[in-house]
PDB file of C-alpha atoms and ligand atoms in Angstrom:
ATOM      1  CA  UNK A 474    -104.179-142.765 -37.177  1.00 76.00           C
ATOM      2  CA  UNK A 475    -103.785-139.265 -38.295  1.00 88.00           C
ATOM      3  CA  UNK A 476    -106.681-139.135 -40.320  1.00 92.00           C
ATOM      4  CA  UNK A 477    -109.786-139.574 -38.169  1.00 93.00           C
ATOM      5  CA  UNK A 478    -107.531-137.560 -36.118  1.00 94.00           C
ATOM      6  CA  UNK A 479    -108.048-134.336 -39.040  1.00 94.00           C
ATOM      7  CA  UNK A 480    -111.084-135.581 -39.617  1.00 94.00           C
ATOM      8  CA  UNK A 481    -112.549-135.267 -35.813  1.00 93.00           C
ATOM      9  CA  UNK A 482    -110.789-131.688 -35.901  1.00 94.00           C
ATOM     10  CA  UNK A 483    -112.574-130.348 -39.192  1.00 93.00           C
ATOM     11  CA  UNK A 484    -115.629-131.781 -37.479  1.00 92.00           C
ATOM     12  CA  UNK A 485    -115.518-129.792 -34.525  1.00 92.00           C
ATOM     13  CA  UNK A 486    -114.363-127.141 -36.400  1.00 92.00           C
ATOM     14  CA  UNK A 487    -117.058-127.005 -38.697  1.00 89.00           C
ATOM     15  CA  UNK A 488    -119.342-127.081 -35.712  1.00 86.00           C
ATOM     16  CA  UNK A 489    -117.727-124.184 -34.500  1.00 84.00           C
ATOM     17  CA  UNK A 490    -118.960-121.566 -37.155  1.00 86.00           C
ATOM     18  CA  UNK A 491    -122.550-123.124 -37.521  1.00 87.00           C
ATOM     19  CA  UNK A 492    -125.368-121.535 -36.072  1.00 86.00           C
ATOM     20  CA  UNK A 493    -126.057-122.854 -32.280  1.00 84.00           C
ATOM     21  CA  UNK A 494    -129.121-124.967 -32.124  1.00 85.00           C
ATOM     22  CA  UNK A 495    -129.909-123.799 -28.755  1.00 89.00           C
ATOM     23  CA  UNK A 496    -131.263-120.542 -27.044  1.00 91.00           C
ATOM     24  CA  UNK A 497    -130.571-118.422 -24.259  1.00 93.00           C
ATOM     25  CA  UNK A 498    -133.828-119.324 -22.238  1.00 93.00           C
ATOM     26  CA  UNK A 499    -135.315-117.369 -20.347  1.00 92.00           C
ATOM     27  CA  UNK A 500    -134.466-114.554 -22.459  1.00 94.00           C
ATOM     28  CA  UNK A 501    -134.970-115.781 -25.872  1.00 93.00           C
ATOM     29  CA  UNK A 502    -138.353-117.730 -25.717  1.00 91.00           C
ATOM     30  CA  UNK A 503    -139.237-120.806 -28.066  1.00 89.00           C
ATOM     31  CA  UNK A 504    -142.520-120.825 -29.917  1.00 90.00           C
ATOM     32  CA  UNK A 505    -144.400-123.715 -28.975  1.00 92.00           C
ATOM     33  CA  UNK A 506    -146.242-125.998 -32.140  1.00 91.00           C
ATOM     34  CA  UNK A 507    -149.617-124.710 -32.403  1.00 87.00           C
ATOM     35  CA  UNK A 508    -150.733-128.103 -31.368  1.00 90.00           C
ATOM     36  CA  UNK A 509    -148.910-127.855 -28.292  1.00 92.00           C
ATOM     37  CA  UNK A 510    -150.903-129.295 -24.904  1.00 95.00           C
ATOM     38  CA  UNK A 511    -149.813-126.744 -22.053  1.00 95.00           C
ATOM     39  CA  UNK A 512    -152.042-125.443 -19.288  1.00 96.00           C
ATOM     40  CA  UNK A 513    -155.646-124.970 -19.260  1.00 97.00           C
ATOM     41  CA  UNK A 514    -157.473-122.126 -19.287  1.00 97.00           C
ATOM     42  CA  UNK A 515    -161.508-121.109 -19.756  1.00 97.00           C
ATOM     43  CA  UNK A 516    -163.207-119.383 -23.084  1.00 97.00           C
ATOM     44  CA  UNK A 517    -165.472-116.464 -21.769  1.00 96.00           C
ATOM     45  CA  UNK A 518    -168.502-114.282 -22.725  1.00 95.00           C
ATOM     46  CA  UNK A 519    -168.907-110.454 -23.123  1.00 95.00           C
ATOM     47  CA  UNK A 520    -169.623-110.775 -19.541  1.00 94.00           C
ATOM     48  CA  UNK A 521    -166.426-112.422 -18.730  1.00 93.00           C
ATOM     49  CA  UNK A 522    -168.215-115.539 -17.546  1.00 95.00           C
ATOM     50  CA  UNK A 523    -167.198-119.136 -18.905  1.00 96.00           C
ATOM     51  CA  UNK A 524    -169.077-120.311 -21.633  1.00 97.00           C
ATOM     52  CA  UNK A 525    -168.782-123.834 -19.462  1.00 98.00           C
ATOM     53  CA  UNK A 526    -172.707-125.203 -19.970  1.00 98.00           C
ATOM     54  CA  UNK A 527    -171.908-127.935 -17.129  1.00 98.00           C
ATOM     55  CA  UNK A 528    -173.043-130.727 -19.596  1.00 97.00           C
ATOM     56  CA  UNK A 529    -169.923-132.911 -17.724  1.00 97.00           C
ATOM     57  CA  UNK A 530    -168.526-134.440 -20.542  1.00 98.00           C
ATOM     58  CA  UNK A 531    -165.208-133.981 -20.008  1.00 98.00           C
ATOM     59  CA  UNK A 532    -165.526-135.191 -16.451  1.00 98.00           C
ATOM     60  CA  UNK A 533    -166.579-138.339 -18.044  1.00 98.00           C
ATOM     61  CA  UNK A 534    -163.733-138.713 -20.768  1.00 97.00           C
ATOM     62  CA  UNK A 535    -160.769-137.152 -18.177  1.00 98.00           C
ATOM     63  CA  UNK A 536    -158.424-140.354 -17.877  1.00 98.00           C
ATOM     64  CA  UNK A 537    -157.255-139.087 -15.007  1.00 98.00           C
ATOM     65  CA  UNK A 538    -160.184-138.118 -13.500  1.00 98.00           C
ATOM     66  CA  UNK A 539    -158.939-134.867 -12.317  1.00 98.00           C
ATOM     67  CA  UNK A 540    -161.292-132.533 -13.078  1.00 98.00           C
ATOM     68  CA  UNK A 541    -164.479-131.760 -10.709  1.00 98.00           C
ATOM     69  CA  UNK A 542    -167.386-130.022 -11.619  1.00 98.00           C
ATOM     70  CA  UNK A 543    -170.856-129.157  -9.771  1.00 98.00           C
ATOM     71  CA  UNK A 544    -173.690-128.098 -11.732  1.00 97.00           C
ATOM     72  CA  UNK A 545    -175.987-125.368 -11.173  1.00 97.00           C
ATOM     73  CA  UNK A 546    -179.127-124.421 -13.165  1.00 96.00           C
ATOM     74  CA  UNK A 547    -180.334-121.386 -13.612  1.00 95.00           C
ATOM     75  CA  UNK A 548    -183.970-119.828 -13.908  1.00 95.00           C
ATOM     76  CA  UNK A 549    -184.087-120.267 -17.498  1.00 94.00           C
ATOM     77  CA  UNK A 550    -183.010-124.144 -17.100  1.00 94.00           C
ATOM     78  CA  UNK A 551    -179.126-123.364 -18.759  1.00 95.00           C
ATOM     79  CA  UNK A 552    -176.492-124.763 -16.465  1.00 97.00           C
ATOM     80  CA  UNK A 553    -173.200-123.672 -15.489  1.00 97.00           C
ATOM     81  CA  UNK A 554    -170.237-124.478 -13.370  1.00 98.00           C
ATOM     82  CA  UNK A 555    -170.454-123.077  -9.686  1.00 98.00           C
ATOM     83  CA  UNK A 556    -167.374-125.131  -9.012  1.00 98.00           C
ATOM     84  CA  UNK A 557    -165.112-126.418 -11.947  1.00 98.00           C
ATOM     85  CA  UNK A 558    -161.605-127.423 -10.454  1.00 98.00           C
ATOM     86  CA  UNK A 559    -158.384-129.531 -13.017  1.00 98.00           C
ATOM     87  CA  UNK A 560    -155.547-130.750 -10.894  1.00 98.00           C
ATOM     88  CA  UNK A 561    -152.788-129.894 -12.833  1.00 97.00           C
ATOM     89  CA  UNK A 562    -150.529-131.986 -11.034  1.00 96.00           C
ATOM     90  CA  UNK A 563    -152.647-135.090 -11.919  1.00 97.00           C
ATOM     91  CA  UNK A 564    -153.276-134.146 -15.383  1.00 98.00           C
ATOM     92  CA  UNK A 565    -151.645-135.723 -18.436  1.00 98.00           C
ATOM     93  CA  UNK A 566    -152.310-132.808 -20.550  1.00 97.00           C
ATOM     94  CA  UNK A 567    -154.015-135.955 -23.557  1.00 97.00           C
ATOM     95  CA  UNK A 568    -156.031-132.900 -24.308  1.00 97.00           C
ATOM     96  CA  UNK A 569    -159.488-135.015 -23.994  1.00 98.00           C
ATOM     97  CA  UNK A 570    -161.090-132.551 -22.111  1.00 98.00           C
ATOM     98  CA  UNK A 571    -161.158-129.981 -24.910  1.00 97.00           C
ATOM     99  CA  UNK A 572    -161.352-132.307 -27.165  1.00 97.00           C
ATOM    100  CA  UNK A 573    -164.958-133.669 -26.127  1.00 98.00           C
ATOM    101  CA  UNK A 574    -166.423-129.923 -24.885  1.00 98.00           C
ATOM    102  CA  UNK A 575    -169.339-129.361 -27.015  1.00 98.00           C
ATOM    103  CA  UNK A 576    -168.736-125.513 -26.897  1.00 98.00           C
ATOM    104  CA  UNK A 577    -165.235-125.264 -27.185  1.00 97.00           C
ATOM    105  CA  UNK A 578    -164.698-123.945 -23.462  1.00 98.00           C
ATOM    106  CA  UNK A 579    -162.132-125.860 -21.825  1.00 98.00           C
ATOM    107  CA  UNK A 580    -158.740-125.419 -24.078  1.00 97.00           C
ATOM    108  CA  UNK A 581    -155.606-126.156 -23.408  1.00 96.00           C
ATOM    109  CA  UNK A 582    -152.439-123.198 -24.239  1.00 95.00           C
ATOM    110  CA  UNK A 583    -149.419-122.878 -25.450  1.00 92.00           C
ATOM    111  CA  UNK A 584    -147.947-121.780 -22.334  1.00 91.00           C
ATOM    112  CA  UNK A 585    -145.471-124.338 -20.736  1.00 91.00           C
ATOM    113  CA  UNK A 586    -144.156-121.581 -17.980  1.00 91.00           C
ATOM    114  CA  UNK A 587    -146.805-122.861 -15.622  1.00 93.00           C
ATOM    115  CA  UNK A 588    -144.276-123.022 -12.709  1.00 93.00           C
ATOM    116  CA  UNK A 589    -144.827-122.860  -9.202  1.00 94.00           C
ATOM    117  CA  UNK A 590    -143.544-123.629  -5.646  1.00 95.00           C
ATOM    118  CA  UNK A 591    -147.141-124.277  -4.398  1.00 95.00           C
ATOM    119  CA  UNK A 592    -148.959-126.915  -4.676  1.00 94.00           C
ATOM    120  CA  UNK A 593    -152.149-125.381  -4.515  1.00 95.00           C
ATOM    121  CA  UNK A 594    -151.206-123.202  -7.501  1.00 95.00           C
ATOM    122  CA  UNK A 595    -151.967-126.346  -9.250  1.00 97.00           C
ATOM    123  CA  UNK A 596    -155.543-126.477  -8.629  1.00 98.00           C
ATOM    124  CA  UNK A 597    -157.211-124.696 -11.397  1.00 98.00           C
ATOM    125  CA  UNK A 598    -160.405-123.177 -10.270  1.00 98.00           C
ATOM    126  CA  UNK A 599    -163.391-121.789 -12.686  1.00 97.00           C
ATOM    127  CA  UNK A 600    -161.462-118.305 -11.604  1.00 97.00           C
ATOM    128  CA  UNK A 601    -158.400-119.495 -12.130  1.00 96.00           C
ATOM    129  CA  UNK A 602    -159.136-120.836 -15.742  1.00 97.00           C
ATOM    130  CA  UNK A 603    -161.031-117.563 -16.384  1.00 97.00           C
ATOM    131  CA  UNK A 604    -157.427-115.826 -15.646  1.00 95.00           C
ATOM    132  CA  UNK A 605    -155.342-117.592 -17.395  1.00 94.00           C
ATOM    133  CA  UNK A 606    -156.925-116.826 -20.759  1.00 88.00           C
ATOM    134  CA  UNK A 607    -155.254-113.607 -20.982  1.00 72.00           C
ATOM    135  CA  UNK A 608    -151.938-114.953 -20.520  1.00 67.00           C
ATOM    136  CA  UNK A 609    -152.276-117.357 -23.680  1.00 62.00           C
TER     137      UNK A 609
HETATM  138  S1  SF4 B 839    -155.839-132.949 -20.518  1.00 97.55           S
HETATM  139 FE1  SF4 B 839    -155.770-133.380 -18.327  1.00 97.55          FE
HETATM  140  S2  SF4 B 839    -157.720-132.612 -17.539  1.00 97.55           S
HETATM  141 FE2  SF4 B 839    -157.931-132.844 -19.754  1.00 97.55          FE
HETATM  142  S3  SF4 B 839    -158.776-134.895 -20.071  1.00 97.55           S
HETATM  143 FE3  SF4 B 839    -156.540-135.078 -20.216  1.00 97.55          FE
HETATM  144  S4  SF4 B 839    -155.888-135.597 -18.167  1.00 97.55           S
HETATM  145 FE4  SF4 B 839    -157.953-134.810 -17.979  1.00 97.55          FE
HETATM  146  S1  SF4 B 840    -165.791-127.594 -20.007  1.00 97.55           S
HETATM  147 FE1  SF4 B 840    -166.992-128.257 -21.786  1.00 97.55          FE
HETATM  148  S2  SF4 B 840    -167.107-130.493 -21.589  1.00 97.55           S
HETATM  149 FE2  SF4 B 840    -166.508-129.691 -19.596  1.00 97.55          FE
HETATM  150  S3  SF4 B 840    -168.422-129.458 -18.454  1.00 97.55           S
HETATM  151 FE3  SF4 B 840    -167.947-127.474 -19.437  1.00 97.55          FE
HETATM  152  S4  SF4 B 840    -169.068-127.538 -21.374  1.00 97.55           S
HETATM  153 FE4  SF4 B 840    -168.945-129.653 -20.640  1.00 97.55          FE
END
């Protein structure tokens, strides 16, 4: 009787000197695996345009078909996105999406503070994704 008695004590004893396994969040941040899926966000040009040619592949492969795109063309026949909107909120963040993009301009970030009280905060817009690059 006494023993596991001593021996539950020494446990929680020895627990009591170890290093905690948890952090003070938000103050002390976690780094994310580089692999991490968290919110979208656009890869740009000089210009600060996306690099988004339109082609509408990721459209295709989006499982939850929340992402919309229109095409437009310009003079020169290259395409680009006058509309490109992700519903976060629909999203499954499977990472298809940059996984298909021929030009590497969807990707998804290691940021998982995405937090908002507004819905419509969760529509990522062309502008939107454009934005959130710098806060990667
Ligand atoms: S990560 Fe989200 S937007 Fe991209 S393909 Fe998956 S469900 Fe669609
Ligand atoms: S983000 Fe990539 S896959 Fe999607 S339409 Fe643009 S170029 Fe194509």
């Amino acid at each position: 009787m006494i023993i596991p008695l001593v021996k539950g004590l020494l446990l929680t004893l020895s627990r009591f000197f170890s290093k905690p396994i948890t952090i003070q969040y938000p103050e002390e941040k976690r780094t994310p695996y580089p692999t991490w899926r968290g919110i979208h966000y656009f890869m740009t040009n000089e210009k600060g345009e996306t690099i988004c040619v339109a082609c509408g592949l990721c459209v295709a492969y989006c499982p939850s078909q929340c992402i919309t795109l229109e095409i437009g063309e310009r003079e020169d026949g290259s395409r680009y996105p006058i509309t490109y909107e992700i519903d976060a909120l629909r999203c499954i963040y499977c990472g298809f999406c940059q996984e298909v993009c021929p030009v590497n301009a969807i990707r998804m970030s290691t940021n998982y503070e995405y937090v908002h009280y507004d819905k419509a905060n969760f529509i990522l817009t062309k502008e939107k994704l454009i934005s959130l690059k710098e806060k990667v």
